[in-house]
Amino acid sequence: MADDDIAAEALLMREPESPRDNLDELSGSFVSEETQSTSPSAFIWALSFAAGISGILFGYDTGVISSTLVSIGADLSGPLSTLDKSLITSSTSLFALIASPLAGVLADRLGRKYVVLVADVLFTIGALWQALTGSVVGMIFGRSVVGLAVGGASLVVPLYISELSPSAFRGMLVTLSILFVTGGQVVAYVLGYVLSQKSHGWRWMVGLGAVPAIIQFGLLLMLPETPRWLVKAGKENKARDVLRRVFASDTSTAAERVLRDIRQEILEEEAASKLVNPTIPGLDSCPPLTQFQDRITELLYVGSNRRALVIACMLQGLQQLCGFVRPPPQSLKVLAD
């Protein structure tokens, strides 16, 4: 296994072969062209803001429950017990945890855009269900549906933005989508304050979460799939059209260069996958369960992937253990007590 590990890493990190060496000068000019741009195009800004609405939904749905628990009173068949409040609050996080790995598999098989659209449908169903329910069980169900949407969108949206953004602006645009999460929490607290003064105002608090989801669904219908997924799906012509929209200032050369690099990266990943798991003929032709197992094998047994996994888990674990994510759902309840 150690030899396979070394071989896989060497394949991914090897020096370009002679056909690509001949294109080094052209690649260098492409990097220069891309970095000369002072700001993303209007298309990229529109795409990033449309996709970033998921961040607002994430922040809103995790923040609004704080105001809801304070305002809900006895509307759900009597006063809420401590257990009721705990289940209502934690169900979102539990189902987000369940949805995240499934969303990754679906994003590879069906497309990034498709997963975000499904998340919007779940956001809408969950928000309206919470607004109309009259029982604690119904509230828990609505929060669980929202959790599925949160888990899928929080995983796929940064991937969707990064695969469509030019490398010079990728970090900035992905960070912007994360900032939308905090913006969603702010909106939730402001609306919570305003609507808490109204009778049954909590139903409006949770129900309004459907509005951004419906808006994003409509916007995404007009936006493309990512070029990387299109190439993997064998739709290179569509990928080329998308890249020409991304690099509007250079509709031929820049798009072709990026398309070539994407194609080469996919070939390298498939070759590395076969080294780690040679019994699998081709990832795209395998059943979903086999694809999932193959991804896990690559993640655990390719050294570079394993190191990235450990670092990412450590960062997320430290963030969770510091307790930062717990105050938003409970903050108003603590202050009210």
Coordinates of C-alpha atoms in Angstrom, one line a residue:
M1 CA 0.0 0.0 0.0
A2 CA 2.9 2.3 0.7
D3 CA 4.2 1.8 -2.8
D4 CA 0.8 2.6 -4.3
D5 CA 0.6 5.7 -2.1
I6 CA 4.0 7.0 -3.4
A7 CA 3.1 6.2 -6.9
A8 CA -0.2 8.0 -6.7
E9 CA 1.4 11.1 -5.2
A10 CA 4.2 11.0 -7.8
L11 CA 1.6 10.8 -10.6
L12 CA -0.3 13.8 -9.3
M13 CA 2.9 15.9 -8.7
R14 CA 5.0 14.8 -11.6
E15 CA 6.7 17.3 -14.0
P16 CA 4.8 18.0 -17.2
E17 CA 5.7 15.8 -20.1
S18 CA 7.0 17.1 -23.4
P19 CA 3.7 17.9 -25.1
R20 CA 2.8 20.1 -22.2
D21 CA 6.3 21.6 -22.0
N22 CA 5.7 22.9 -25.5
L23 CA 2.8 24.9 -24.2
D24 CA 4.5 26.4 -21.2
E25 CA 5.0 29.8 -22.9
L26 CA 1.3 29.9 -23.8
S27 CA 0.3 28.9 -20.2
G28 CA 2.4 31.6 -18.8
S29 CA 0.8 34.2 -21.0
F30 CA -2.6 32.9 -19.9
V31 CA -1.7 33.4 -16.2
S32 CA -0.5 36.9 -17.0
E33 CA -3.8 37.7 -18.8
E34 CA -5.8 36.3 -15.9
T35 CA -4.0 38.2 -13.2
Q36 CA -4.1 41.5 -15.2
S37 CA -7.8 41.8 -14.6
T38 CA -8.6 44.1 -11.7
S39 CA -12.0 42.7 -10.9
P40 CA -14.3 39.8 -11.8
S41 CA -16.6 40.2 -14.8
A42 CA -20.3 41.1 -14.2
F43 CA -21.2 37.5 -15.1
I44 CA -18.9 36.2 -12.3
W45 CA -20.3 38.7 -9.8
A46 CA -23.8 37.8 -10.6
L47 CA -23.1 34.1 -10.4
S48 CA -21.3 34.5 -7.0
F49 CA -24.1 36.5 -5.5
A50 CA -26.8 34.1 -6.8
A51 CA -24.9 31.1 -5.4
G52 CA -24.1 33.0 -2.2
I53 CA -27.8 33.2 -1.3
S54 CA -27.3 29.8 0.1
G55 CA -25.0 31.3 2.7
I56 CA -27.7 33.8 3.7
L57 CA -30.1 30.8 4.0
F58 CA -27.6 28.9 6.1
G59 CA -27.1 31.9 8.5
Y60 CA -30.8 32.8 8.6
D61 CA -32.0 29.3 9.4
T62 CA -29.4 28.8 12.1
G63 CA -30.0 32.2 13.6
V64 CA -33.8 32.5 13.4
I65 CA -34.4 29.6 15.8
S66 CA -33.1 31.7 18.6
S67 CA -35.9 34.2 18.2
T68 CA -38.4 31.5 17.5
L69 CA -37.9 29.6 20.7
V70 CA -38.5 32.8 22.7
S71 CA -41.6 33.8 20.8
I72 CA -43.2 30.4 20.2
G73 CA -44.9 30.3 23.6
A74 CA -47.7 27.7 23.8
D75 CA -48.5 27.7 20.0
L76 CA -47.3 24.1 19.6
S77 CA -49.8 22.2 21.7
G78 CA -48.6 23.8 25.0
P79 CA -45.4 25.2 26.4
L80 CA -42.1 23.7 25.1
S81 CA -40.2 21.5 27.4
T82 CA -36.4 21.6 27.6
L83 CA -36.3 18.3 25.6
D84 CA -38.6 19.9 22.9
K85 CA -36.3 22.9 22.5
S86 CA -33.2 20.7 22.4
L87 CA -34.7 18.5 19.6
I88 CA -35.9 21.4 17.6
T89 CA -32.5 23.1 17.8
S90 CA -30.3 20.1 17.2
S91 CA -32.3 18.4 14.4
T92 CA -30.9 20.9 11.9
S93 CA -27.3 20.2 12.7
L94 CA -27.9 16.4 12.8
F95 CA -29.5 16.3 9.3
A96 CA -26.9 18.7 7.9
L97 CA -24.2 16.2 9.1
I98 CA -26.1 13.4 7.3
A99 CA -26.6 15.4 4.1
S100 CA -23.0 16.6 3.5
P101 CA -21.4 13.3 2.4
L102 CA -24.5 12.4 0.3
A103 CA -24.4 15.8 -1.3
G104 CA -20.8 15.3 -2.4
V105 CA -21.7 12.0 -4.2
L106 CA -24.7 13.6 -5.9
A107 CA -22.7 16.7 -6.9
D108 CA -20.2 14.4 -8.7
R109 CA -22.8 12.3 -10.3
L110 CA -25.6 14.8 -11.2
G111 CA -23.9 18.2 -11.1
R112 CA -23.1 21.0 -8.6
K113 CA -26.0 23.1 -9.9
Y114 CA -28.5 20.3 -9.5
V115 CA -27.6 19.8 -5.8
V116 CA -28.1 23.5 -5.1
L117 CA -31.5 23.5 -6.8
V118 CA -32.6 20.5 -4.7
A119 CA -31.3 22.3 -1.6
D120 CA -33.5 25.3 -2.5
V121 CA -36.5 23.1 -2.8
L122 CA -35.7 21.6 0.7
F123 CA -35.2 25.1 2.2
T124 CA -38.6 26.1 0.9
I125 CA -40.4 23.0 2.1
G126 CA -38.8 23.2 5.5
A127 CA -39.5 26.8 6.0
L128 CA -43.2 26.6 5.0
W129 CA -43.7 23.4 7.0
Q130 CA -42.4 25.1 10.1
A131 CA -44.6 28.1 9.5
L132 CA -47.8 26.0 9.2
T133 CA -47.2 23.2 11.7
G134 CA -49.1 23.0 14.9
S135 CA -47.1 20.4 16.8
V136 CA -43.6 19.9 18.1
V137 CA -43.1 16.8 15.9
G138 CA -44.0 18.9 12.8
M139 CA -41.5 21.6 13.9
I140 CA -38.8 19.0 14.3
F141 CA -39.6 17.6 10.9
G142 CA -39.4 21.1 9.3
R143 CA -36.1 21.8 11.0
S144 CA -34.7 18.5 9.8
V145 CA -35.6 19.2 6.2
V146 CA -33.9 22.6 6.5
G147 CA -30.9 20.7 7.9
L148 CA -30.7 18.5 4.8
A149 CA -30.7 21.7 2.7
V150 CA -28.0 23.3 4.9
G151 CA -25.7 20.3 4.7
G152 CA -26.0 20.1 0.9
A153 CA -25.7 23.8 0.1
S154 CA -22.8 24.5 2.5
L155 CA -20.8 21.8 0.9
V156 CA -21.6 22.4 -2.8
V157 CA -21.9 26.2 -3.1
P158 CA -18.2 27.0 -2.4
L159 CA -17.3 24.2 -4.8
Y160 CA -19.7 25.6 -7.5
I161 CA -18.3 29.1 -7.1
S162 CA -14.6 28.0 -7.1
E163 CA -15.0 25.9 -10.2
L164 CA -16.6 28.8 -12.2
S165 CA -14.3 31.6 -10.9
P166 CA -11.0 32.6 -12.5
S167 CA -8.1 31.6 -10.3
A168 CA -7.2 35.2 -9.6
F169 CA -10.5 35.9 -7.8
R170 CA -11.4 32.4 -6.6
G171 CA -10.4 33.0 -2.9
M172 CA -12.2 36.3 -2.7
L173 CA -15.4 35.1 -4.1
V174 CA -15.5 31.9 -2.0
T175 CA -14.8 34.0 1.1
L176 CA -17.7 36.3 0.1
S177 CA -20.1 33.4 0.1
I178 CA -19.0 32.5 3.6
L179 CA -19.5 36.1 4.7
F180 CA -23.1 35.8 3.5
V181 CA -23.6 33.3 6.4
T182 CA -23.0 36.0 9.0
G183 CA -25.2 38.4 7.0
G184 CA -28.0 35.8 7.2
Q185 CA -27.7 35.6 10.9
V186 CA -27.9 39.4 11.2
V187 CA -31.1 39.5 9.1
A188 CA -32.5 36.7 11.3
Y189 CA -31.9 38.7 14.5
V190 CA -33.4 41.9 13.0
L191 CA -36.5 40.2 11.7
G192 CA -36.8 38.3 15.0
Y193 CA -36.8 41.5 16.9
V194 CA -39.4 43.1 14.6
L195 CA -41.7 40.1 14.4
S196 CA -41.5 39.1 18.0
Q197 CA -43.8 42.0 18.8
K198 CA -46.6 40.5 16.7
S199 CA -49.0 37.7 17.6
H200 CA -47.7 34.4 16.1
G201 CA -44.8 36.4 14.6
W202 CA -42.5 33.3 14.9
R203 CA -44.4 31.7 12.0
W204 CA -43.4 34.6 9.8
M205 CA -39.8 34.3 11.1
V206 CA -39.4 30.8 9.9
G207 CA -41.7 31.1 6.9
L208 CA -39.7 34.0 5.4
G209 CA -36.8 31.6 5.0
A210 CA -38.5 30.3 1.9
V211 CA -38.2 33.7 0.1
P212 CA -34.4 33.7 -0.6
A213 CA -34.6 30.0 -1.6
I214 CA -37.2 30.7 -4.2
I215 CA -35.2 33.7 -5.5
Q216 CA -32.1 31.6 -5.8
F217 CA -33.9 28.8 -7.5
G218 CA -35.1 31.2 -10.2
L219 CA -31.6 32.7 -10.6
L220 CA -29.8 29.4 -10.8
L221 CA -32.1 28.2 -13.6
M222 CA -30.4 30.9 -15.7
L223 CA -26.8 30.0 -14.6
P224 CA -24.6 27.3 -16.1
E225 CA -23.1 24.1 -14.7
T226 CA -19.4 24.2 -13.8
P227 CA -16.9 23.5 -16.7
R228 CA -15.1 20.8 -14.7
W229 CA -18.3 18.8 -14.2
L230 CA -19.3 19.2 -17.8
V231 CA -15.9 17.9 -19.0
K232 CA -16.2 14.9 -16.7
A233 CA -19.7 14.3 -18.1
G234 CA -18.3 14.4 -21.6
K235 CA -19.9 17.7 -22.5
E236 CA -16.9 19.6 -23.6
N237 CA -18.7 21.9 -26.0
K238 CA -21.0 23.2 -23.2
A239 CA -17.9 23.6 -21.0
R240 CA -16.2 25.6 -23.6
D241 CA -19.3 27.9 -23.9
V242 CA -19.3 28.5 -20.2
L243 CA -15.6 29.3 -20.1
R244 CA -16.1 31.8 -22.9
R245 CA -18.6 33.6 -20.7
V246 CA -16.3 33.5 -17.7
F247 CA -13.3 34.9 -19.8
A248 CA -15.4 37.4 -21.8
S249 CA -12.3 39.5 -22.7
D250 CA -10.6 36.5 -24.4
T251 CA -13.3 34.2 -25.8
S252 CA -11.0 31.8 -27.6
T253 CA -7.5 31.3 -26.2
A254 CA -8.2 31.6 -22.5
A255 CA -11.2 29.3 -22.6
E256 CA -9.2 26.7 -24.6
R257 CA -6.3 26.8 -22.2
V258 CA -8.4 26.3 -19.2
L259 CA -10.4 23.6 -20.9
R260 CA -7.1 21.8 -21.7
D261 CA -5.9 22.1 -18.1
I262 CA -9.2 20.7 -16.7
R263 CA -9.1 17.8 -19.1
Q264 CA -5.5 17.0 -18.0
E265 CA -6.3 17.2 -14.3
I266 CA -9.2 14.8 -14.7
L267 CA -7.0 12.3 -16.6
E268 CA -4.4 12.5 -13.8
E269 CA -7.1 12.0 -11.1
E270 CA -8.5 9.0 -12.9
A271 CA -5.0 7.5 -13.3
A272 CA -4.2 8.0 -9.6
S273 CA -7.6 6.4 -8.7
K274 CA -6.7 3.3 -10.8
L275 CA -3.4 3.1 -9.0
V276 CA -5.1 3.1 -5.6
N277 CA -8.0 0.9 -6.6
P278 CA -7.0 -0.9 -9.9
T279 CA -10.1 -3.2 -9.9
I280 CA -12.5 -0.3 -10.7
P281 CA -12.6 0.2 -14.5
G282 CA -13.9 3.7 -14.6
L283 CA -15.5 6.0 -11.9
D284 CA -18.3 7.4 -14.0
S285 CA -19.5 3.9 -15.1
C286 CA -19.7 2.6 -11.5
P287 CA -22.8 2.4 -9.3
P288 CA -23.1 5.3 -6.8
L289 CA -22.1 3.0 -3.8
T290 CA -19.0 1.9 -5.6
Q291 CA -18.1 5.5 -6.4
F292 CA -18.5 6.5 -2.8
Q293 CA -16.3 3.6 -1.7
D294 CA -13.7 4.5 -4.2
R295 CA -13.7 8.2 -3.1
I296 CA -13.2 7.1 0.5
T297 CA -10.3 4.8 -0.6
E298 CA -8.6 7.7 -2.4
L299 CA -9.2 10.0 0.6
L300 CA -7.6 7.6 3.1
Y301 CA -4.9 6.0 1.1
V302 CA -3.4 8.7 -1.1
G303 CA -1.0 10.6 1.2
S304 CA -1.7 14.1 -0.1
N305 CA -5.5 13.6 0.3
R306 CA -5.1 12.1 3.7
R307 CA -3.0 15.1 4.9
A308 CA -5.5 17.5 3.6
L309 CA -8.3 15.6 5.3
V310 CA -6.5 15.6 8.7
I311 CA -5.8 19.4 8.4
A312 CA -9.4 20.2 7.4
C313 CA -10.9 18.0 10.2
M314 CA -8.6 19.6 12.8
L315 CA -9.6 23.1 11.8
Q316 CA -13.3 22.2 11.8
G317 CA -13.0 20.3 15.1
L318 CA -11.2 23.2 16.8
Q319 CA -13.9 25.6 15.6
Q320 CA -16.6 23.3 17.0
L321 CA -14.9 22.6 20.3
C322 CA -14.3 26.3 21.0
G323 CA -18.1 26.6 21.3
F324 CA -18.5 29.5 18.8
V325 CA -21.4 27.8 16.9
R326 CA -23.5 27.2 20.0
P327 CA -24.3 30.8 21.1
P328 CA -26.5 31.9 18.1
P329 CA -29.3 29.3 18.6
Q330 CA -29.4 29.8 22.3
S331 CA -28.4 33.5 22.8
L332 CA -31.9 35.0 23.1
K333 CA -33.1 32.2 25.3
V334 CA -30.2 32.8 27.7
L335 CA -30.9 36.5 27.7
A336 CA -34.6 36.0 28.2
D337 CA -33.9 33.7 31.2

